[in-house]
mmCIF file with all atom_site columns, C-alpha atoms in Angstrom:
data_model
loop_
_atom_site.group_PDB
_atom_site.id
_atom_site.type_symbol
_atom_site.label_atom_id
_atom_site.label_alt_id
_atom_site.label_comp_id
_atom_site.label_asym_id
_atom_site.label_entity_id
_atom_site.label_seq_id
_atom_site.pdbx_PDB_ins_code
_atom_site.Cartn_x
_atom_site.Cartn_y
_atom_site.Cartn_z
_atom_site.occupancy
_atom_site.B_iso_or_equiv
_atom_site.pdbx_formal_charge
_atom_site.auth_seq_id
_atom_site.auth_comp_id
_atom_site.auth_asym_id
_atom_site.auth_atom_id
_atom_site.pdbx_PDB_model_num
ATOM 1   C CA . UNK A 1 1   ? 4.983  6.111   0.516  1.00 75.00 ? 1106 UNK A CA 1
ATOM 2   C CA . UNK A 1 2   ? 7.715  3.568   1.458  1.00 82.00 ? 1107 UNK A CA 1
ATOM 3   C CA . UNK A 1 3   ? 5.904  0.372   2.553  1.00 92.00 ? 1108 UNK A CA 1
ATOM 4   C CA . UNK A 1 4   ? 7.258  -2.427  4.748  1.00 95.00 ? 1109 UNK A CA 1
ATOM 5   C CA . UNK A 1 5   ? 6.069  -6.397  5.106  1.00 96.00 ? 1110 UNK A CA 1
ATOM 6   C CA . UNK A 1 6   ? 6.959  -8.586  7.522  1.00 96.00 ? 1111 UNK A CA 1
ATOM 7   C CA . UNK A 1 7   ? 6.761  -12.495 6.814  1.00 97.00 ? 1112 UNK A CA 1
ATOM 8   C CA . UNK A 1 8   ? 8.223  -15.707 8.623  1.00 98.00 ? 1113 UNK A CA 1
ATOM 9   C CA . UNK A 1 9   ? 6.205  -15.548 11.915 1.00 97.00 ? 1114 UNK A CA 1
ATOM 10  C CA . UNK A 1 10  ? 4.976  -18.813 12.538 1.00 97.00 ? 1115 UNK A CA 1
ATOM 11  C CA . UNK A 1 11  ? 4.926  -21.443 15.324 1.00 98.00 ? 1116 UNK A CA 1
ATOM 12  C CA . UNK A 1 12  ? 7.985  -23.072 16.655 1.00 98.00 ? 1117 UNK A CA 1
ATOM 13  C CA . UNK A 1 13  ? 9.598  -25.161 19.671 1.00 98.00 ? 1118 UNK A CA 1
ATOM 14  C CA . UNK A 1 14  ? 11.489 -24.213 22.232 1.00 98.00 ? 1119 UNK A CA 1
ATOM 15  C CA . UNK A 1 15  ? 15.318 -23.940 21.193 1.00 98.00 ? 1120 UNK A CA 1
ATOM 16  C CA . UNK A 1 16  ? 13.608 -23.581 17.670 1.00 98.00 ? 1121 UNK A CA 1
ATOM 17  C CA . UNK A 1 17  ? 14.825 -21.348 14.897 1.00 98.00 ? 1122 UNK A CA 1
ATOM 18  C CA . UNK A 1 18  ? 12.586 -18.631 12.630 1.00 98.00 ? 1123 UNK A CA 1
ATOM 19  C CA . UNK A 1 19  ? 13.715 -16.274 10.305 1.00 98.00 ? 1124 UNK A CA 1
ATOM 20  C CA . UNK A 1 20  ? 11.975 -13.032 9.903  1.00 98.00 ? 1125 UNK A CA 1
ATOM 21  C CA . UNK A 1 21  ? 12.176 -11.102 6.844  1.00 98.00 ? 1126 UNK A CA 1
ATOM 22  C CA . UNK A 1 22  ? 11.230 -7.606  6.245  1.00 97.00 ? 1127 UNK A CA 1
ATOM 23  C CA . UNK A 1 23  ? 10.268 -6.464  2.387  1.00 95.00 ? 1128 UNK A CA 1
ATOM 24  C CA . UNK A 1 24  ? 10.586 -2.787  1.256  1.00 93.00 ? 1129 UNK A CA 1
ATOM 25  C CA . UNK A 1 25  ? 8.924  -1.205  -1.553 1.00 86.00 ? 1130 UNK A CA 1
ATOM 26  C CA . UNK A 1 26  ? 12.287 0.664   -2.608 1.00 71.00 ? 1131 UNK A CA 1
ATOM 27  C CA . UNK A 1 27  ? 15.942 1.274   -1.613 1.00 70.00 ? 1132 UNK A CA 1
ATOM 28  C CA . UNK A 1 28  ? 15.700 1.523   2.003  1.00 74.00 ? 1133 UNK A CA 1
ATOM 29  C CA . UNK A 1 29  ? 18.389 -0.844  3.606  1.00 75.00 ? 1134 UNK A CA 1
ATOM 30  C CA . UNK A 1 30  ? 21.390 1.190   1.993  1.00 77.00 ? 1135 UNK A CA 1
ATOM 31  C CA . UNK A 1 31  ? 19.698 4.825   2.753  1.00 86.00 ? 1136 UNK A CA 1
ATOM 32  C CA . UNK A 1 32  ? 18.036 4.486   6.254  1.00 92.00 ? 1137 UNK A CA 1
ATOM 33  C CA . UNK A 1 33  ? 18.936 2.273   9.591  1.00 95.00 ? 1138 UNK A CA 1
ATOM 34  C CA . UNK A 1 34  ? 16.806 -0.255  10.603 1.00 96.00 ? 1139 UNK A CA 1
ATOM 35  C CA . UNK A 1 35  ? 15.470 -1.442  13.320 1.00 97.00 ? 1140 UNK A CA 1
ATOM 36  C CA . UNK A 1 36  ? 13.169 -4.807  14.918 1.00 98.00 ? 1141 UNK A CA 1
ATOM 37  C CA . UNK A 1 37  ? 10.744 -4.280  17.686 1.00 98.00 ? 1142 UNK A CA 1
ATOM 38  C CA . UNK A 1 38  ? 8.129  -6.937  19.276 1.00 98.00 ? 1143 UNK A CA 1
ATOM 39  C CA . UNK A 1 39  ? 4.901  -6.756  21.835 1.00 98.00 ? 1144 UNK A CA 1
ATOM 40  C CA . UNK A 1 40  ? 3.844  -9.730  23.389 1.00 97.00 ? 1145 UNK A CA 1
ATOM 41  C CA . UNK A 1 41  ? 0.250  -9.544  25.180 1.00 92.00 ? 1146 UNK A CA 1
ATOM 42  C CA . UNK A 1 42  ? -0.500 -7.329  27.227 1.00 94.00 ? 1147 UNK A CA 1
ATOM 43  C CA . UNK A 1 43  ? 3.030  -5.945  27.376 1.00 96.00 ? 1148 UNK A CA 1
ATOM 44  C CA . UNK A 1 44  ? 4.590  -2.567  25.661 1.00 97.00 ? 1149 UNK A CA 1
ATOM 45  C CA . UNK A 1 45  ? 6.506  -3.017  22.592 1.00 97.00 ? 1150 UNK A CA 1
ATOM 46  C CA . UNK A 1 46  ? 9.808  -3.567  22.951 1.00 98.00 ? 1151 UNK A CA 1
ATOM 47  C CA . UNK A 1 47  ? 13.313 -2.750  21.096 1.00 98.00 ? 1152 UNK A CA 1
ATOM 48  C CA . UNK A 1 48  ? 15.088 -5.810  19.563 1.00 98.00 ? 1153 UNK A CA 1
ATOM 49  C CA . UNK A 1 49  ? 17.633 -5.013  17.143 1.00 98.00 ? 1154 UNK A CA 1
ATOM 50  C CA . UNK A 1 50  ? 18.950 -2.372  14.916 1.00 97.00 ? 1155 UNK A CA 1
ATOM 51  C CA . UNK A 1 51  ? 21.209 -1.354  12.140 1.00 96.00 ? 1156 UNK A CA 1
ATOM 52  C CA . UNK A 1 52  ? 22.694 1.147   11.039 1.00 94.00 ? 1157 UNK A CA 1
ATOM 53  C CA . UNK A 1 53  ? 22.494 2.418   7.466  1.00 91.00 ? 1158 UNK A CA 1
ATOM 54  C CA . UNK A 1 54  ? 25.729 1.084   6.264  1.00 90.00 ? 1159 UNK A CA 1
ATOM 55  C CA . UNK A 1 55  ? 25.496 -2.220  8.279  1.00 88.00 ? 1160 UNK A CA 1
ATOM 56  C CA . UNK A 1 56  ? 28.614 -1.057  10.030 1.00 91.00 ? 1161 UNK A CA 1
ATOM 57  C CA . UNK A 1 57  ? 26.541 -0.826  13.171 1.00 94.00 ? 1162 UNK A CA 1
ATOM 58  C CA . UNK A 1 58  ? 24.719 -3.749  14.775 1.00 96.00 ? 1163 UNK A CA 1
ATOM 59  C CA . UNK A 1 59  ? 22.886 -3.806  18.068 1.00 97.00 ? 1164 UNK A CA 1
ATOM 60  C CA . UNK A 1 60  ? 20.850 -6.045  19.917 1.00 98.00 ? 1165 UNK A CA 1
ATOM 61  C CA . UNK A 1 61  ? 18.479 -5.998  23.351 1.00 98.00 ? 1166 UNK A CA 1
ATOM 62  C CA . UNK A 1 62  ? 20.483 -7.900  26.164 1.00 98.00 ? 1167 UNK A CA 1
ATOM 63  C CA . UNK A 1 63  ? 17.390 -10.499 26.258 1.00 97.00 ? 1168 UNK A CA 1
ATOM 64  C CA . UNK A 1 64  ? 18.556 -11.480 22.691 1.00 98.00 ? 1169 UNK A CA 1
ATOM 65  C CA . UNK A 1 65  ? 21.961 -10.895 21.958 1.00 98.00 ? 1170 UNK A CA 1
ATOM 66  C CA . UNK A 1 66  ? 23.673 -13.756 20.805 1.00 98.00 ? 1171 UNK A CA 1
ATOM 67  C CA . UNK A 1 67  ? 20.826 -15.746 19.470 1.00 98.00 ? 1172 UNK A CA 1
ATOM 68  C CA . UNK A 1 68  ? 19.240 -12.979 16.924 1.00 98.00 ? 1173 UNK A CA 1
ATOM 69  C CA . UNK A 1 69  ? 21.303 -11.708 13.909 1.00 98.00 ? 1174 UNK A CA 1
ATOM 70  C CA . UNK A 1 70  ? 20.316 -9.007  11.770 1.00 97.00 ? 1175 UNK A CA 1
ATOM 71  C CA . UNK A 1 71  ? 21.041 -9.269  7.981  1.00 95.00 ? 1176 UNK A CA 1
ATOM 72  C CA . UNK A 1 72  ? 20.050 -7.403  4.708  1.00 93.00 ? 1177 UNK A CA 1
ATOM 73  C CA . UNK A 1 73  ? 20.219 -8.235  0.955  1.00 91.00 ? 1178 UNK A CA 1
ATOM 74  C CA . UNK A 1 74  ? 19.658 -5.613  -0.719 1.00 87.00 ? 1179 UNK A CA 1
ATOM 75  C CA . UNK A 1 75  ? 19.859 -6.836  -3.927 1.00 88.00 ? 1180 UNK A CA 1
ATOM 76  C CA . UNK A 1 76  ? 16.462 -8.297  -2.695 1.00 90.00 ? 1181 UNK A CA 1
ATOM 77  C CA . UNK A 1 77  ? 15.457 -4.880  -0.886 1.00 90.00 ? 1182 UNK A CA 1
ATOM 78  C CA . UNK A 1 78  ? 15.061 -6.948  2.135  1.00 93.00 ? 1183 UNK A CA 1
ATOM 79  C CA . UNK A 1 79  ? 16.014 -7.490  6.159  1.00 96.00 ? 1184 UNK A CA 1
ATOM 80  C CA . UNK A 1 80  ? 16.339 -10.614 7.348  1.00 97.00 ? 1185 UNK A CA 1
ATOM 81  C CA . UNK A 1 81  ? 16.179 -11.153 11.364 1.00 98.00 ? 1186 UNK A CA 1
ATOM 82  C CA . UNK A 1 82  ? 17.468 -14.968 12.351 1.00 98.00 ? 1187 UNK A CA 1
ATOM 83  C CA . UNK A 1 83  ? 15.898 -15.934 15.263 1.00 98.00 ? 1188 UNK A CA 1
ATOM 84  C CA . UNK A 1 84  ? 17.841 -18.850 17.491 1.00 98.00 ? 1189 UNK A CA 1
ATOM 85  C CA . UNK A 1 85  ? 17.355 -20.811 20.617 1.00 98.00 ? 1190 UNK A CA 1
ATOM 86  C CA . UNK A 1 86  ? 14.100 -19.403 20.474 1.00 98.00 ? 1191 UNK A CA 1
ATOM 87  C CA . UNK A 1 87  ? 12.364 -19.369 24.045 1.00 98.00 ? 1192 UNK A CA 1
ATOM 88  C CA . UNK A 1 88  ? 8.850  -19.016 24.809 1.00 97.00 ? 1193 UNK A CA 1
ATOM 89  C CA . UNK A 1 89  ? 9.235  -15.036 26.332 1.00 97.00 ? 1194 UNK A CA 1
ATOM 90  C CA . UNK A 1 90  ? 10.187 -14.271 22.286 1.00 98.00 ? 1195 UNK A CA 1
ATOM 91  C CA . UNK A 1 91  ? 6.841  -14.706 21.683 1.00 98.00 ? 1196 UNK A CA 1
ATOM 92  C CA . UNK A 1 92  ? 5.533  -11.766 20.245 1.00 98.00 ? 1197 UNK A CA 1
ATOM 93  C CA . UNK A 1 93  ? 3.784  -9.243  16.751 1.00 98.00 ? 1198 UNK A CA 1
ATOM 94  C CA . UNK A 1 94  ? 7.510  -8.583  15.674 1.00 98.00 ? 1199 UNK A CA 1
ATOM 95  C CA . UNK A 1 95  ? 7.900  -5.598  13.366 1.00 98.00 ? 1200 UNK A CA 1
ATOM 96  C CA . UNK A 1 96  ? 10.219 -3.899  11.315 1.00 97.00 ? 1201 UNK A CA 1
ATOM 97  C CA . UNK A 1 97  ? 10.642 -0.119  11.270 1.00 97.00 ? 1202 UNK A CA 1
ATOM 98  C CA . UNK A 1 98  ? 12.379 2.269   8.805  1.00 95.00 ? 1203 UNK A CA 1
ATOM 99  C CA . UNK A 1 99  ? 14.826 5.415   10.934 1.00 95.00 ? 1204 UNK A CA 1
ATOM 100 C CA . UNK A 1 100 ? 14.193 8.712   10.650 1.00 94.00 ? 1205 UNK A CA 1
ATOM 101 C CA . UNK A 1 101 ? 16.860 10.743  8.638  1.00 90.00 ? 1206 UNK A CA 1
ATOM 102 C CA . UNK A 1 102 ? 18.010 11.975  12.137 1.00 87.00 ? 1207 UNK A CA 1
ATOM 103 C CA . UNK A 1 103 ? 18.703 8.780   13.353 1.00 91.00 ? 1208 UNK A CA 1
ATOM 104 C CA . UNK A 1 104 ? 21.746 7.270   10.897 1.00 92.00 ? 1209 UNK A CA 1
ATOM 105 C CA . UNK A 1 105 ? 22.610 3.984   13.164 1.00 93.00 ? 1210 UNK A CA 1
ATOM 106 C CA . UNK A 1 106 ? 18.723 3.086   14.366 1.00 94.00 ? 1211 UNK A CA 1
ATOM 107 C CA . UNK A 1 107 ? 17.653 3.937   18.074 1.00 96.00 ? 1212 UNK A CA 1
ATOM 108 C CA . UNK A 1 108 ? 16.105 1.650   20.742 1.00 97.00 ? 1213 UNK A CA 1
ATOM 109 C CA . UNK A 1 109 ? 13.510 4.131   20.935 1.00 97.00 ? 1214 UNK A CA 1
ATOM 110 C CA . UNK A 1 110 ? 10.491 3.303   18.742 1.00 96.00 ? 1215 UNK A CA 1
ATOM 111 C CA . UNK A 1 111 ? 9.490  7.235   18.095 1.00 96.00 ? 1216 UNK A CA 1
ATOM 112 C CA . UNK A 1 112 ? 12.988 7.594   16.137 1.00 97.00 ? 1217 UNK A CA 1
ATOM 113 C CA . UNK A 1 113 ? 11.020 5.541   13.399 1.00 97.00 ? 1218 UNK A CA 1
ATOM 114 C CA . UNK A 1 114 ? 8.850  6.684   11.212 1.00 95.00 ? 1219 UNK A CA 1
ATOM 115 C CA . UNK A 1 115 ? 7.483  3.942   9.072  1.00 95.00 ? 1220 UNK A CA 1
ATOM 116 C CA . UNK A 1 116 ? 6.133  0.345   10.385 1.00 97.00 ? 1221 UNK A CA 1
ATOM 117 C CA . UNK A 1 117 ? 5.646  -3.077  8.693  1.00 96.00 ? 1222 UNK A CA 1
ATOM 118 C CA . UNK A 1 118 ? 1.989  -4.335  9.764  1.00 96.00 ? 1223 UNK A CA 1
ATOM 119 C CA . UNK A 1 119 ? 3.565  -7.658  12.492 1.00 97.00 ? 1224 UNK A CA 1
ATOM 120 C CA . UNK A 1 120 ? 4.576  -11.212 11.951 1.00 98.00 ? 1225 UNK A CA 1
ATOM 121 C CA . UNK A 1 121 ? 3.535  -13.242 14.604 1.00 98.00 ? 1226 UNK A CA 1
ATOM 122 C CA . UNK A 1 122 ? 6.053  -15.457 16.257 1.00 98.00 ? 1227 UNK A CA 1
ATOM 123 C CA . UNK A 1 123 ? 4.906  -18.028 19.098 1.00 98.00 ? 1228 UNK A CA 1
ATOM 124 C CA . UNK A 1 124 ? 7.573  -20.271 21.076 1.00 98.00 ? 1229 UNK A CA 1
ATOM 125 C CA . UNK A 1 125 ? 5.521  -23.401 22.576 1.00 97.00 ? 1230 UNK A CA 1
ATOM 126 C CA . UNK A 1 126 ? 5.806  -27.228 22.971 1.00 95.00 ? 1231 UNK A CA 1
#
């Protein structure tokens, strides 16, 4: 069973950076898409980024395009989400998700992925 694990949460200012990364337990980033999700307290989990699984395909949530950036080595077998100009409504569990087959460039729907990472938890406060 593929396995996923999340690392890089932390604490962090506002305008602050953080990068996320995602470990996988085999070849995943050139096979599947990709995706990044968060829940904050209290509030339903929410779509943040995806990839496709060629990287040819990008896409990020309106509330953080332009500040996150998706990235994989895969030489490392790991996703990498850069988090900039971090405010304190990105605080959040953020997780990374694997695609199903059926879903080649990621979805912002969270039951087109099949397998989770277990949350890193990022907080944005002075």
């Amino acid at each position: 069973q593929q396995q996923l694990v999340e690392s890089g949460g932390g604490l962090v200012q506002p305008g602050g950076s953080l990068r996320l990364s995602c470990a996988a337990s085999g070849r995943t980033f050139s096979s599947f898409a990709m995706g990044w999700f968060r829940q904050a307290p209290g509030k339903e989990r929410e779509f943040v980024a995806a990839r496709g699984w060629n990287g040819f395909i990008t896409y990020y949530a309106d509330s953080v395009k332009g500040r996150f950036t998706v990235s994989v080595d895969n030489a490392r077998n790991t996703m990498y989400l850069q988090m900039n100009s971090l405010k304190p409504d990105d605080t959040a569990v953020y997780y990374c998700a694997r695609a199903k087959l059926g879903s080649p460039n990621g979805s912002q729907r969270g039951d087109e992925y099949d397998i989770w990472g277990q949350g890193t938890q990022v907080t944005v406060s002075s």
